[in-house]
CSV table of C-alpha atoms and ligand atoms in Angstrom, one decimal:
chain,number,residue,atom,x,y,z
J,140,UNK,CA,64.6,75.2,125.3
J,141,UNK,CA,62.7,78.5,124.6
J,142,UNK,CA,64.0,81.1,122.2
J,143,UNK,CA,65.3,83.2,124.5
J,144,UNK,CA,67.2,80.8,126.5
J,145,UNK,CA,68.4,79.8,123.1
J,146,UNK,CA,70.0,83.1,122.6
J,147,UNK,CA,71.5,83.6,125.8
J,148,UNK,CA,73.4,79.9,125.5
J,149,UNK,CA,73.9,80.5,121.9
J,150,UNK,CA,75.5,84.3,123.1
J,151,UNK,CA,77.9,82.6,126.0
J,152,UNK,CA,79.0,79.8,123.4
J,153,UNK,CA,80.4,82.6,121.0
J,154,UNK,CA,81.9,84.4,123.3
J,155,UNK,CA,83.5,81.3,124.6
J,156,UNK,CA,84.3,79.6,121.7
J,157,UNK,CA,86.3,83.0,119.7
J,158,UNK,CA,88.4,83.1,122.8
J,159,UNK,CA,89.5,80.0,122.6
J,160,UNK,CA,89.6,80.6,119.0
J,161,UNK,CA,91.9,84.0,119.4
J,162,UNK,CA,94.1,81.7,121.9
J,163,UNK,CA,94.8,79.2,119.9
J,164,UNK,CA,95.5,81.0,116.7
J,165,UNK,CA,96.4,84.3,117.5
J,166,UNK,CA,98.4,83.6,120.8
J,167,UNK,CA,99.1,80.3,120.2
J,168,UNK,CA,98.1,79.3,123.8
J,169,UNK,CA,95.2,77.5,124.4
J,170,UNK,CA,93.5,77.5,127.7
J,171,UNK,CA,91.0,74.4,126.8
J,172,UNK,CA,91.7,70.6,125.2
J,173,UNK,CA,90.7,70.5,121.4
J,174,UNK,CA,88.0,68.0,122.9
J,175,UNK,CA,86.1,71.1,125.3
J,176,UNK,CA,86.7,73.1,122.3
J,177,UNK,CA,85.1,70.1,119.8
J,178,UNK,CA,82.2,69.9,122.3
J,179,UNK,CA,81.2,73.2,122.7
J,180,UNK,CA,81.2,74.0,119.2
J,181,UNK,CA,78.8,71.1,118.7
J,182,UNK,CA,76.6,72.3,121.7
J,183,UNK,CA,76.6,75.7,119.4
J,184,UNK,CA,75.8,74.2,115.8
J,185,UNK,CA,73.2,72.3,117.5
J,186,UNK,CA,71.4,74.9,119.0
J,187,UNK,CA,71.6,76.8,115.8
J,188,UNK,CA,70.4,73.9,113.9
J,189,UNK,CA,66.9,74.0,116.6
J,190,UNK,CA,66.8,78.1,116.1
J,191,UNK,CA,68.3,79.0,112.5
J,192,UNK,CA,67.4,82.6,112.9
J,193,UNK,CA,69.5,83.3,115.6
J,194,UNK,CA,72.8,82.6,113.4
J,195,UNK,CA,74.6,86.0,113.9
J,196,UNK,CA,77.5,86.5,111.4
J,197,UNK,CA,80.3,86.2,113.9
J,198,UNK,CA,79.1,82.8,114.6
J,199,UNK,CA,82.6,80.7,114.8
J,200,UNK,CA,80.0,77.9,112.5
J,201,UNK,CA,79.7,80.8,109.9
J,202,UNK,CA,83.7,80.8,109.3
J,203,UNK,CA,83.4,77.9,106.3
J,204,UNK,CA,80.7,80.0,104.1
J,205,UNK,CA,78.1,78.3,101.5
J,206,UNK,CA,78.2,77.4,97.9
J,207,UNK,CA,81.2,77.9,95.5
J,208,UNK,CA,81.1,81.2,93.6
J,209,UNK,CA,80.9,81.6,90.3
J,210,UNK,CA,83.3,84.8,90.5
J,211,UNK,CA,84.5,87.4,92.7
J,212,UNK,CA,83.2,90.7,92.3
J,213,UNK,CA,85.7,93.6,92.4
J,214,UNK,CA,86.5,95.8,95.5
J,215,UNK,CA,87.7,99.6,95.4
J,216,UNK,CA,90.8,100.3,97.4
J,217,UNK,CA,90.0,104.0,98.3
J,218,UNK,CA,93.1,104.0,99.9
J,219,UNK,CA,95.4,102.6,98.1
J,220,UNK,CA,97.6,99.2,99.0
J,221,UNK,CA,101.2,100.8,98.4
J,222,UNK,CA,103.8,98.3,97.0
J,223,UNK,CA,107.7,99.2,97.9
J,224,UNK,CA,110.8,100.9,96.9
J,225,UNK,CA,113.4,97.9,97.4
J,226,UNK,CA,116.7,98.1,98.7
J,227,UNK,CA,119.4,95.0,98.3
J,228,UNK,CA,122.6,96.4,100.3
J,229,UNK,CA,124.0,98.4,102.8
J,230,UNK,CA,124.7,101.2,100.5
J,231,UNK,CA,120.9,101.0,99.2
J,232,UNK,CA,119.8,101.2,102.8
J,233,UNK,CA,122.0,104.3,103.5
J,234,UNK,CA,120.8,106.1,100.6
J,235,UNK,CA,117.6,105.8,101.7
J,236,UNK,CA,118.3,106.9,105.2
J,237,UNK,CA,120.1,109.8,103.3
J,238,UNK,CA,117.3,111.0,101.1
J,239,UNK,CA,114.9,110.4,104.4
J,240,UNK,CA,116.6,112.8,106.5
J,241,UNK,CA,117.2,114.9,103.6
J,242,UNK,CA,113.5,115.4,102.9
J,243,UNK,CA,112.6,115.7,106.7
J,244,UNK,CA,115.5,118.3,107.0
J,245,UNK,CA,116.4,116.2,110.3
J,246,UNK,CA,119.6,114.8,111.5
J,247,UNK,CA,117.6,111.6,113.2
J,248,UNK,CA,114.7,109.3,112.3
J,249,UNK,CA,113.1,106.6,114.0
J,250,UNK,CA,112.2,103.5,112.0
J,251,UNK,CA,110.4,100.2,112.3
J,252,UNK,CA,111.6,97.2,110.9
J,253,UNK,CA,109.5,94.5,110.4
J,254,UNK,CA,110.1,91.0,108.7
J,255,UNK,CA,108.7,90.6,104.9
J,256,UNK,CA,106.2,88.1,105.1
J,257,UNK,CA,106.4,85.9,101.6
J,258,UNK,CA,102.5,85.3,101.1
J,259,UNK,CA,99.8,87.5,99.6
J,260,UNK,CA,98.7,91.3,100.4
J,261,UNK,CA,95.1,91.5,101.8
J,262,UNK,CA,93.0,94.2,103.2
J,263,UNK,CA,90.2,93.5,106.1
J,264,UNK,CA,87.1,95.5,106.1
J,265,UNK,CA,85.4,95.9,110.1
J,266,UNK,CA,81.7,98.0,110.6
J,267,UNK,CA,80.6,98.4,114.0
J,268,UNK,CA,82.9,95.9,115.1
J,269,UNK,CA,82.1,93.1,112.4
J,270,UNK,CA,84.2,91.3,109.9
J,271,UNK,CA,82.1,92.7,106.7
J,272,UNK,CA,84.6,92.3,103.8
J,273,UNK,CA,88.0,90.8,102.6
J,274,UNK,CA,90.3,91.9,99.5
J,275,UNK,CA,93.1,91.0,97.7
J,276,UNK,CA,95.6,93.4,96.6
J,277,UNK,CA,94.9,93.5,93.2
J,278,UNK,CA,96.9,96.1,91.3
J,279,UNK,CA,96.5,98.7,94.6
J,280,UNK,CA,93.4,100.3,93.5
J,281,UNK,CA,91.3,97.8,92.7
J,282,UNK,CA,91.3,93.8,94.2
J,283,UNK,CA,89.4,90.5,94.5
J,284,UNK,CA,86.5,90.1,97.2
J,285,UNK,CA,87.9,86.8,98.9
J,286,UNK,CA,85.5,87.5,102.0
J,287,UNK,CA,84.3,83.9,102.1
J,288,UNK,CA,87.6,82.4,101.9
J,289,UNK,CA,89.0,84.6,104.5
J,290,UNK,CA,86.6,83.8,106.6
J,291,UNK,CA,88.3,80.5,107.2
J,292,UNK,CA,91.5,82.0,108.3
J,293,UNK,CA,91.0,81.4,112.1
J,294,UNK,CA,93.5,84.0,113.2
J,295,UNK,CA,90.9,86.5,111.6
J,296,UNK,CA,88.1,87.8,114.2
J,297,UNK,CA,84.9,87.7,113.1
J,298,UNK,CA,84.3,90.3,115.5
J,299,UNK,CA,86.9,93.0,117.0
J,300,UNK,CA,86.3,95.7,119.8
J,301,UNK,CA,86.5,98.6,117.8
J,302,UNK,CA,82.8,99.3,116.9
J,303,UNK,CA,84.6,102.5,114.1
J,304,UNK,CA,84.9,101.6,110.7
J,305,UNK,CA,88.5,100.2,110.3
J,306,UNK,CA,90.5,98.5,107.3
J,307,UNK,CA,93.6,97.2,108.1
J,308,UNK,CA,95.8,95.2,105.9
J,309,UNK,CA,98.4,92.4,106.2
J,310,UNK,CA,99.6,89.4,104.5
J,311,UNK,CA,98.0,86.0,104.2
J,312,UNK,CA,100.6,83.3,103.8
J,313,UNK,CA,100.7,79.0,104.0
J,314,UNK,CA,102.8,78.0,106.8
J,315,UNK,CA,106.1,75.7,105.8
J,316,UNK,CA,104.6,72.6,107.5
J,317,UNK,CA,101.2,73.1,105.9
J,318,UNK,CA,103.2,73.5,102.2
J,319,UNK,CA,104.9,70.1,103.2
J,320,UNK,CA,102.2,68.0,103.8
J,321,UNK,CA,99.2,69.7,100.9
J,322,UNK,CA,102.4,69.0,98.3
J,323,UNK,CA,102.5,65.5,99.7
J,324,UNK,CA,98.9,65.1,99.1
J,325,UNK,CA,99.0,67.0,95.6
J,326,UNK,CA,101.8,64.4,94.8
J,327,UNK,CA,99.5,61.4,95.8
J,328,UNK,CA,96.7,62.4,94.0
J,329,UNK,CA,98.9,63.1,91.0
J,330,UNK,CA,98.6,66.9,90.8
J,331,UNK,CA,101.1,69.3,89.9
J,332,UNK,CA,102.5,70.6,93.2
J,333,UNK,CA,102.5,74.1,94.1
J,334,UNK,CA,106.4,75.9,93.5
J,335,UNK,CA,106.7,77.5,96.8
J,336,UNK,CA,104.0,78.5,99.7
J,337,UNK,CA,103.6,82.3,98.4
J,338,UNK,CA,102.3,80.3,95.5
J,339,UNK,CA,100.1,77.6,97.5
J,340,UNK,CA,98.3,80.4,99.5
J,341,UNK,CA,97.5,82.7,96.5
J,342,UNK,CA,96.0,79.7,94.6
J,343,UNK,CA,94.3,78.3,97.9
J,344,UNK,CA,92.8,82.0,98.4
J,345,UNK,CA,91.7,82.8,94.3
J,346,UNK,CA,89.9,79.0,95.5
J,347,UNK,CA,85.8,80.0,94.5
J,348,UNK,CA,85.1,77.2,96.9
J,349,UNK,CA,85.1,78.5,100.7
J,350,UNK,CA,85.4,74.5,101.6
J,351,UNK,CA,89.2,74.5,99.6
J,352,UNK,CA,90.6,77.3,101.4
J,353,UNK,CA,89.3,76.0,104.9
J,354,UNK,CA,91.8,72.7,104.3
J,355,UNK,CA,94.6,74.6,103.4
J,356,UNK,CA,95.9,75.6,106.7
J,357,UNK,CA,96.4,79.2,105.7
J,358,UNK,CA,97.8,81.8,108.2
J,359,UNK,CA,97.6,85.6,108.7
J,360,UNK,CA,99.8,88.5,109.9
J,361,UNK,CA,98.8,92.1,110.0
J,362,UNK,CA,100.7,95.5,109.8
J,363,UNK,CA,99.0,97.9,108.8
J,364,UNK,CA,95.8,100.3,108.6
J,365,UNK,CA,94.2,101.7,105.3
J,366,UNK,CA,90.7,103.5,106.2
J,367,UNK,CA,90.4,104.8,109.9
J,368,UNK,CA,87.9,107.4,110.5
J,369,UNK,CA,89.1,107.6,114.3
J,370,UNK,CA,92.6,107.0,114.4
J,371,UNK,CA,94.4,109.1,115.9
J,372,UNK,CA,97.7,107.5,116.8
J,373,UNK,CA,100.9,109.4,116.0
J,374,UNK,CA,103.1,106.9,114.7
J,375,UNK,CA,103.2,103.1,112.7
J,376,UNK,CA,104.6,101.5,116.8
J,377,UNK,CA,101.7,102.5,118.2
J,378,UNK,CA,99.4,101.4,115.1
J,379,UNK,CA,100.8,97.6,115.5
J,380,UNK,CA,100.3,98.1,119.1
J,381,UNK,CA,96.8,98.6,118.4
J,382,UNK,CA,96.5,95.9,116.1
J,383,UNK,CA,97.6,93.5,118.9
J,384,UNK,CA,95.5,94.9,121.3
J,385,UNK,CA,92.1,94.5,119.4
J,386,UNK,CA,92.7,91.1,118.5
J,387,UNK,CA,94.6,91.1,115.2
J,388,UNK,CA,97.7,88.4,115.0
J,389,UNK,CA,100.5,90.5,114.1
J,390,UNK,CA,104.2,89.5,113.7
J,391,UNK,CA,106.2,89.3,117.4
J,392,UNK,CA,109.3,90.5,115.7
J,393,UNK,CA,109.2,93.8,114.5
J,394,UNK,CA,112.0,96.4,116.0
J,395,UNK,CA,112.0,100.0,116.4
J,396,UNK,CA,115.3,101.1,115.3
J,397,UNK,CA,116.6,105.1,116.3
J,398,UNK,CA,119.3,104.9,113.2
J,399,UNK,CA,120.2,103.2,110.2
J,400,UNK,CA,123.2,101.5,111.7
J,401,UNK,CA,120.9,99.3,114.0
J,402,UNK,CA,118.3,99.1,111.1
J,403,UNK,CA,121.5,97.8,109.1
J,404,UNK,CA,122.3,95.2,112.5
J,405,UNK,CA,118.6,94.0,112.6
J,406,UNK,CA,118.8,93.3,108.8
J,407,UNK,CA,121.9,91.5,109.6
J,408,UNK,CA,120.2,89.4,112.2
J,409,UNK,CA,117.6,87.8,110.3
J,410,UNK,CA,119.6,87.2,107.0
J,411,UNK,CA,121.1,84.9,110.1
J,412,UNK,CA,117.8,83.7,111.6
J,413,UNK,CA,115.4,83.1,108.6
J,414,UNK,CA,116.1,80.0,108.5
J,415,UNK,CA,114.9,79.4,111.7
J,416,UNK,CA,111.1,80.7,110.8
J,417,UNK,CA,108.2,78.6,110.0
J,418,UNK,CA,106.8,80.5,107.6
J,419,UNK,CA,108.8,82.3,104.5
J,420,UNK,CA,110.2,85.9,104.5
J,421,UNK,CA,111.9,87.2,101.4
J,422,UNK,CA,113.3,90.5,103.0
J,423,UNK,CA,112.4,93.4,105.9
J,424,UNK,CA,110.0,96.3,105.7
J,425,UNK,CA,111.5,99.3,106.9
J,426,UNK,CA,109.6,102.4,107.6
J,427,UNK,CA,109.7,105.5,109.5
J,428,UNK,CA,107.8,105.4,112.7
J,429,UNK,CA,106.2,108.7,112.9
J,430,UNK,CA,102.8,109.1,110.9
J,431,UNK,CA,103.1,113.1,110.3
J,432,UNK,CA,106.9,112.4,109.0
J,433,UNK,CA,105.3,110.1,106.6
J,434,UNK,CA,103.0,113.0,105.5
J,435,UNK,CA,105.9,115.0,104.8
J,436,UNK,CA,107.6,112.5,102.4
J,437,UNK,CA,104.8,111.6,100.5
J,438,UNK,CA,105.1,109.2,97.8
J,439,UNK,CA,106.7,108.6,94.1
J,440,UNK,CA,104.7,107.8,91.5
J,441,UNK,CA,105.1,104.3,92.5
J,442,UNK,CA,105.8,103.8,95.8
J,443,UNK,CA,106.1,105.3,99.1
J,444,UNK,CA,109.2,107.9,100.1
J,445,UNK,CA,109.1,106.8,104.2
J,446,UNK,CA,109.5,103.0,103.5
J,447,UNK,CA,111.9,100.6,101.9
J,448,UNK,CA,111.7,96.5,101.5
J,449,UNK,CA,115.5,95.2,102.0
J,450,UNK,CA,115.4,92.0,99.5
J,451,UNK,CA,117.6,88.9,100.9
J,452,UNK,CA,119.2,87.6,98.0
J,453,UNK,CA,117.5,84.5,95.9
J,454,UNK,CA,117.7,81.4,97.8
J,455,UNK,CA,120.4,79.1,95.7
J,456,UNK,CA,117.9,76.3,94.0
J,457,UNK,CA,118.7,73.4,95.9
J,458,UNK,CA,119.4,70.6,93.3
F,606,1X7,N1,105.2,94.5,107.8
F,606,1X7,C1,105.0,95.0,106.6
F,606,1X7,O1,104.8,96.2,106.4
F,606,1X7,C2,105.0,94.1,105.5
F,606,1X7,C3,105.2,92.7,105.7
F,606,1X7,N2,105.2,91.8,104.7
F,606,1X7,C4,105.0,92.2,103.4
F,606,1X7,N3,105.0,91.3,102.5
F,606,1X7,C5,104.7,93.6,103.1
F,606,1X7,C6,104.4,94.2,101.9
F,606,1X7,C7,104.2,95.5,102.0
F,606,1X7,BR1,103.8,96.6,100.5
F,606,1X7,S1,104.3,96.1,103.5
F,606,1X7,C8,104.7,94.5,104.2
């Protein structure tokens, strides 16, 4: 095989095997068996093997990185990752609703409700359409660069449409099944088991060896965007739209809400349905929809004026 040819097939297996990647992961409908999957991405770490230099970084053989780290070097939020204002009743929710239309001097908002996901905060770092860089929260201005571990994460692209720099933010978490069975195997090999999956994925992703992450079946949902030189959507909907649309997995189940009253119902509904998740929520994110209305309201020393988190009460310890 010459060079070029090399590149063309090496190009065509990419392309191929990140769709079937996004499918599975992101849609969770595969078009392929695991086995055309298997041998394709075979076909590609062979060819890479014969022609090393044409690796390209959103090679799907690149997601499970090198050697171990001996640290992770510090990241800048420049905007910074927000934490929330919590609200744990129906009075709590009102008064927010009250001091939201108090400081928009309206008599109606539009909000967004979307389900707290119980994991770990992250921000994801695109150039030119490249996954370049992965963060932790940290303390909101400054974080962890978990880039390699990440990278594992199959329901993050390696590469997205948008060639503008972008950093959008979401919340890595261990699925319920996946706690189950890496407890069972902790318990075999007679290590301490982790407490609860928020815990599992935080100590999976502060791993400095890319190769522990990649077994611990973590998962990935996004919501929002921190730098965006080009956006120019008017309100948070249309930002999660946008997510979807470029290939970021995003949570199905998020609501626009036109009052309080139906923010109050959808909170209602999932106190109900939690249980029926397979992954852990330990409240609902509710927000105002429109992006200039956020302007308006600013933020508190700590926390954000146009957003609440609605806390479900602690889970009774089942003895
Ligand atoms: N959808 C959201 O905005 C969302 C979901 N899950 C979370 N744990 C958090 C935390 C913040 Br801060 S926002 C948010």
């Amino acid at each position: 095989m010459t060079e070029n040819e090399a590149r063309e097939q090496l190009a065509t297996l990419r392309g191929e095997l990140n769709q079937y990647n996004y499918e599975y992961h992101v849609l969770d409908k595969p078009s392929v068996p695991d086995a055309e999957y298997d041998k394709k991405m075979k076909k590609l770490k062979d060819i890479e093997a014969e022609f090393p230099a044409l690796i390209t970084a959103d090679s799907p053989s690149q997601r499970v990185g090198g050697e171990p780290l001996d640290a992770f070097k510090k990241v800048a939020h420049r905007v910074p990752m927000l934490s929330l204002g919590n609200a744990f009743s129906e009075e709590d929710l009102r008064d927010f609703d009250r001091r939201v239309r108090e400081g928009l001097a309206t008599g109606s908002v539009t909000y967004v409700c979307e389900l707290k996901i119980d994991g770990l905060a992250i921000s994801l770092r695109y150039q030119d359409g490249l996954f370049v860089q992965g963060a932790t929260r940290g303390d909101g201005t400054t974080g962890e660069d978990i880039t390699s571990n990440l990278k594992t994460i199959k329901s993050i692209p390696l590469r997205i449409p948008d060639q503008a720099p972008i950093e959008v933010r979401g919340e890595a978490f261990m699925p319920q099944q996946a706690f189950v069975s890496l407890n069972k195997k902790r318990e075999e090999n007679e290590e301490e088991p982790f407490a609860n999956p928020r815990n599992a994925a935080a100590g999976s992703l502060r791993q400095l060896d890319p190769k522990i992450a990649a077994k611990r079946q973590l998962d990935i949902f996004l919501y929002a965007v921190g730098e965006w030189e080009s956006g120019t959507l008017e309100t948070h909907s249309e930002r999660l739209q946008y997510l979807e649309e470029i290939g970021f997995k995003t949570n199905p189940e998020w609501r626009k809400c036109n009052s309080i009253e139906e923010v109050i119902q959808y909170v209602e509904e999932w106190v109900e349905k939690r249980a029926n998740l397979s992954y852990d929520i330990d409240g609902i994110v509710i927000k105002v929809d429109n992006l200039e209305a956020q302007e308006q309201l600013g933020f508190t020393a700590k926390s954000p004026r146009w957003a609440t988190a609605y806390k479900f009460p602690a889970e009774e310890a089942i003895t």
